[in-house]
PDB file of C-alpha atoms in Angstrom:
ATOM      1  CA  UNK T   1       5.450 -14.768  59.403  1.00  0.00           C
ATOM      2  CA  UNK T   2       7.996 -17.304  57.689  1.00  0.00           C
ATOM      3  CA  UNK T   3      11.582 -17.624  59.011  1.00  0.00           C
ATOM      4  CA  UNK T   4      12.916 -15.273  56.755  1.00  0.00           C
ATOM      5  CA  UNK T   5      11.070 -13.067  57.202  1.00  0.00           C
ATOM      6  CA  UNK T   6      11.646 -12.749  60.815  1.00  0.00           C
ATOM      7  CA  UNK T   7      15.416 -12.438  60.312  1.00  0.00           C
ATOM      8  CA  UNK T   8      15.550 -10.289  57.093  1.00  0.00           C
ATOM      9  CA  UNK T   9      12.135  -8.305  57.066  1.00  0.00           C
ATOM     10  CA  UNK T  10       8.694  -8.580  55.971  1.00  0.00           C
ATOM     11  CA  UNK T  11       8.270  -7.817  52.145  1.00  0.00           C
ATOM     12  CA  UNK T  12       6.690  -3.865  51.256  1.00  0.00           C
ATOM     13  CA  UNK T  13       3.078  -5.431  50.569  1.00  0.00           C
ATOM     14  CA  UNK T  14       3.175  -7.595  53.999  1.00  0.00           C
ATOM     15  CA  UNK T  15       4.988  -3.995  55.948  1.00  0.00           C
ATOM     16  CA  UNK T  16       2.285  -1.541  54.070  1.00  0.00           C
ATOM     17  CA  UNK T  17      -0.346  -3.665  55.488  1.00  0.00           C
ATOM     18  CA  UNK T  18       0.764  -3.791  58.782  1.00  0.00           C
ATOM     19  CA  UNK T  19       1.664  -0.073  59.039  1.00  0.00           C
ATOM     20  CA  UNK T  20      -0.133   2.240  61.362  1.00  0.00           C
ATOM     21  CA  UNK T  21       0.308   4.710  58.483  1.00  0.00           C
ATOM     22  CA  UNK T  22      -2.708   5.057  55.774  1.00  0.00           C
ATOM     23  CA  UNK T  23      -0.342   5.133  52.997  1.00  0.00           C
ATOM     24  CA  UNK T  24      -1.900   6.132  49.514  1.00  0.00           C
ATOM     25  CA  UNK T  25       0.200   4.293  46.715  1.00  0.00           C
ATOM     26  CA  UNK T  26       1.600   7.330  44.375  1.00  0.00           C
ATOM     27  CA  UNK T  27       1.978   5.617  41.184  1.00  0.00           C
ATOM     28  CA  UNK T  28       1.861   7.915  38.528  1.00  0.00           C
ATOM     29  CA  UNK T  29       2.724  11.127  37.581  1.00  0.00           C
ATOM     30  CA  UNK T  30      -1.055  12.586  37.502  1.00  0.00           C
ATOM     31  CA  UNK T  31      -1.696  12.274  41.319  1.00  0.00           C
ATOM     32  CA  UNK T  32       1.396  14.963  41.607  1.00  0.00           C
ATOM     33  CA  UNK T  33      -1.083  17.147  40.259  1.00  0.00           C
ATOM     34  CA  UNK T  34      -3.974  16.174  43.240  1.00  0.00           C
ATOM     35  CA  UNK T  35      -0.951  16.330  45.440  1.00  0.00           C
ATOM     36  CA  UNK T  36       0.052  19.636  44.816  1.00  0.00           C
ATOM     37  CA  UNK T  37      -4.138  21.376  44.680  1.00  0.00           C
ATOM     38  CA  UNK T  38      -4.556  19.590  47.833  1.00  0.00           C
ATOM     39  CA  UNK T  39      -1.518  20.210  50.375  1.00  0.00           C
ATOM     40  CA  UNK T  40      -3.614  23.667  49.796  1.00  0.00           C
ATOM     41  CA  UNK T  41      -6.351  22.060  52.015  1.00  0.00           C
ATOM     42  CA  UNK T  42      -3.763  19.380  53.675  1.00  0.00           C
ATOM     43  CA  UNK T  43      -0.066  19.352  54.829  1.00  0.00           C
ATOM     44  CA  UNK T  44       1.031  15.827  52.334  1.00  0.00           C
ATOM     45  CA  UNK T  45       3.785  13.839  53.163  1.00  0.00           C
ATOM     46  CA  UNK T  46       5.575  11.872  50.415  1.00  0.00           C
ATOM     47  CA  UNK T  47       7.523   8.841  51.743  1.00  0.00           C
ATOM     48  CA  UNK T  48      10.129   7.720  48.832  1.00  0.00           C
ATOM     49  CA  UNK T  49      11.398   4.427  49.545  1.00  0.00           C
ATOM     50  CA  UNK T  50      13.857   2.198  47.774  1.00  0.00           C
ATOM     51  CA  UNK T  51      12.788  -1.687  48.206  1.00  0.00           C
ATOM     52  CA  UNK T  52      16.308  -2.296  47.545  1.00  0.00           C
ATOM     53  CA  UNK T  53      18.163  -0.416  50.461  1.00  0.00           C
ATOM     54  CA  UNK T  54      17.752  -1.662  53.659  1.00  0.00           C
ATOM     55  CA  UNK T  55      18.700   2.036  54.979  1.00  0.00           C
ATOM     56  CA  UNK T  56      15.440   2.662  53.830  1.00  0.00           C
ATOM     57  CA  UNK T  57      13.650  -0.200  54.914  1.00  0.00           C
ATOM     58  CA  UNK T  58      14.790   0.966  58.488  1.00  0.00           C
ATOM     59  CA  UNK T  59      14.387   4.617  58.282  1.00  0.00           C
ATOM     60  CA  UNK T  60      10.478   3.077  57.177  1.00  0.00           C
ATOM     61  CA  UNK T  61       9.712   1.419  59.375  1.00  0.00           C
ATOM     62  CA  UNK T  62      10.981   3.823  62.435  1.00  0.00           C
ATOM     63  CA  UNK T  63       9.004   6.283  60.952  1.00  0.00           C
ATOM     64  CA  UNK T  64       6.117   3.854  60.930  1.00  0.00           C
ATOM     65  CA  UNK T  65       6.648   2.864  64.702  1.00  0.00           C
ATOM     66  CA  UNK T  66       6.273   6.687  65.355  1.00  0.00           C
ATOM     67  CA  UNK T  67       4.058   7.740  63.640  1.00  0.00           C
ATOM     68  CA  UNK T  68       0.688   9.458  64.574  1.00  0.00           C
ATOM     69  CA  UNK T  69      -0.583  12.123  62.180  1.00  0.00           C
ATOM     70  CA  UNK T  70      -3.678  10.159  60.091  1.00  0.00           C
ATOM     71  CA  UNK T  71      -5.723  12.801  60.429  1.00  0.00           C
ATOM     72  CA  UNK T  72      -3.485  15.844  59.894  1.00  0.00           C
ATOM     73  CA  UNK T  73      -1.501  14.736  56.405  1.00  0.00           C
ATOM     74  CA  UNK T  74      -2.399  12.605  53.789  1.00  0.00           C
ATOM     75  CA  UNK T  75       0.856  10.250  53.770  1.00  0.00           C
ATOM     76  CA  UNK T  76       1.802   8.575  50.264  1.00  0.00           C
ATOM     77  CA  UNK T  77       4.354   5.878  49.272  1.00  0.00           C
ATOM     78  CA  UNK T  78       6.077   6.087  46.603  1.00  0.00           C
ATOM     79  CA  UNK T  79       8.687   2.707  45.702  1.00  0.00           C
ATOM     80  CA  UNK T  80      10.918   4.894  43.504  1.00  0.00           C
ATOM     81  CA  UNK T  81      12.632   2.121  42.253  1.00  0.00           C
ATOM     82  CA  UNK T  82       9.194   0.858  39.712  1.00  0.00           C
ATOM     83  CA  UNK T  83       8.168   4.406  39.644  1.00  0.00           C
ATOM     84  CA  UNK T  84      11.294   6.417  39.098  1.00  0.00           C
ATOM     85  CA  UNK T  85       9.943   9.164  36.855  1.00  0.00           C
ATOM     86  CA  UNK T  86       7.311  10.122  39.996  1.00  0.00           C
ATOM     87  CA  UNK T  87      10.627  10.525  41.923  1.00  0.00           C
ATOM     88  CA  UNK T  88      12.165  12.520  39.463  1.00  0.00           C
ATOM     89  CA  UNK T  89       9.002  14.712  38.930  1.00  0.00           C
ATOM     90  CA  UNK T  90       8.852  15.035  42.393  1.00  0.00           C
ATOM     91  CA  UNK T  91      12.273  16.346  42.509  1.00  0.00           C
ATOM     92  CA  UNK T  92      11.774  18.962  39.561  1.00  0.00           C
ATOM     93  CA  UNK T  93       8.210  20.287  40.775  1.00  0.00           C
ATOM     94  CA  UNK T  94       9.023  20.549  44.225  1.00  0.00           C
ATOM     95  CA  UNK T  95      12.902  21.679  43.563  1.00  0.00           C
ATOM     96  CA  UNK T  96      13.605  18.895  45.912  1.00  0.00           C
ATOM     97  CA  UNK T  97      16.894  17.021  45.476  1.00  0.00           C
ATOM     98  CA  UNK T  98      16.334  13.321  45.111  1.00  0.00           C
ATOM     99  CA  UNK T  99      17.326  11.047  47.991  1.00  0.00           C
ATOM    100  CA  UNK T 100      16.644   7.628  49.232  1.00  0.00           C
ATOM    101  CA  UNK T 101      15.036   7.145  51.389  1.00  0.00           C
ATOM    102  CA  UNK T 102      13.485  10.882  52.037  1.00  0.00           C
ATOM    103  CA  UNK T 103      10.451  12.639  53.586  1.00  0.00           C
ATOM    104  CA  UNK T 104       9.061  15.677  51.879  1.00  0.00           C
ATOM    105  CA  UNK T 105       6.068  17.377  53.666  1.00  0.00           C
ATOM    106  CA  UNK T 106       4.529  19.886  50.647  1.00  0.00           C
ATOM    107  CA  UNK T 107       2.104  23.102  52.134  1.00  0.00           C
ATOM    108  CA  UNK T 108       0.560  25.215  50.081  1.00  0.00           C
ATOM    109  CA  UNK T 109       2.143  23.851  46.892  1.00  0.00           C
ATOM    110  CA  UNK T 110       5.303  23.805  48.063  1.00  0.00           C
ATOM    111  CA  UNK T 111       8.066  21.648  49.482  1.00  0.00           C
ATOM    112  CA  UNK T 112       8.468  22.961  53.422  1.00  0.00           C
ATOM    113  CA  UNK T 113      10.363  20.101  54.816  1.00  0.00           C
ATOM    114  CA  UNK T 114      12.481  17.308  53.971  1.00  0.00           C
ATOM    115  CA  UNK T 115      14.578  14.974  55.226  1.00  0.00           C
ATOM    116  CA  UNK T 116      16.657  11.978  54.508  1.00  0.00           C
ATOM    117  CA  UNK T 117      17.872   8.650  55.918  1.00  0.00           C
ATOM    118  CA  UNK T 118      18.168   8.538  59.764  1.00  0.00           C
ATOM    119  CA  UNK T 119      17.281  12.145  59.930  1.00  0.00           C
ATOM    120  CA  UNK T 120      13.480  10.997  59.345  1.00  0.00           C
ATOM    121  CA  UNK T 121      11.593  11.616  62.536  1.00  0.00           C
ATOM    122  CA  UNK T 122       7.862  11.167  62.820  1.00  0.00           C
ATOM    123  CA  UNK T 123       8.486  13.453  65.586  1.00  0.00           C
ATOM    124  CA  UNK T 124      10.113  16.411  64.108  1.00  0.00           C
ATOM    125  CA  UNK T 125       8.005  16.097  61.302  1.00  0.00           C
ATOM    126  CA  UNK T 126       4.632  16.839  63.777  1.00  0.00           C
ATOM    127  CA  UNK T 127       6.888  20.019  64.700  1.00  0.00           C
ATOM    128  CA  UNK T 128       7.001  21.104  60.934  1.00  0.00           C
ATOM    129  CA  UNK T 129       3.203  20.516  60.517  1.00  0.00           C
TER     130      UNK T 129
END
């Protein structure tokens, strides 16, 4: 890892594939569809992350550190800042108000949980599974 990336952060490609989290890239608007069908079968957590914020990039890679639920959700990433009509979507269909970053977990179709800047907790999360 360079210099600068030790004092200001590894960049989202270099911190996705380092994760401990088997993120699924939500890209476009037609895997809200899948999303919603299959948090009938599986709990889904959407992680929306601004690569612009480092709030986010903290409350990230916390949640990252703490994580430990592979096999119980299906966790996506969405970088809302190139795909900012997913967020919005997201927002509408799950009558979810938009924040940055935020954690939605959707059951059954439906937005049970979310949560926003420090108040993302791998931990509490497991509790609303």
């Amino acid at each position: 890892m360079s210099f600068l990336s030790n004092i200001f952060g590894s960049s989202d490609a270099e911190k996705q594939s380092d994760s401990k989290v088997n993120w699924i890239p939500l890209t476009n608007l037609t895997q809200l569809a899948d999303i919603e069908s299959n948090s009938s079968v599986k709990p889904i957590v959407i992680f929306k992350h601004s690569t612009r914020c480092s709030i986010s990039r903290m409350a990230l890679k916390q949640f990252e550190r703490e994580y430990d639920l592979n096999e119980v959700v299906d966790a996506y990433f969405l970088d809302l800042i190139s795909y900012r009509d997913v967020s919005n979507e997201i927002a509408n269909r799950f009558g979810v108000q938009h924040q940055s970053p935020q954690l939605i977990l959707i059951k059954n179709k439906k937005a049970t949980y979310n949560a926003s800047h420090s108040d993302i907790n791998a931990e509490t999360l497991k509790s609303k599974i």
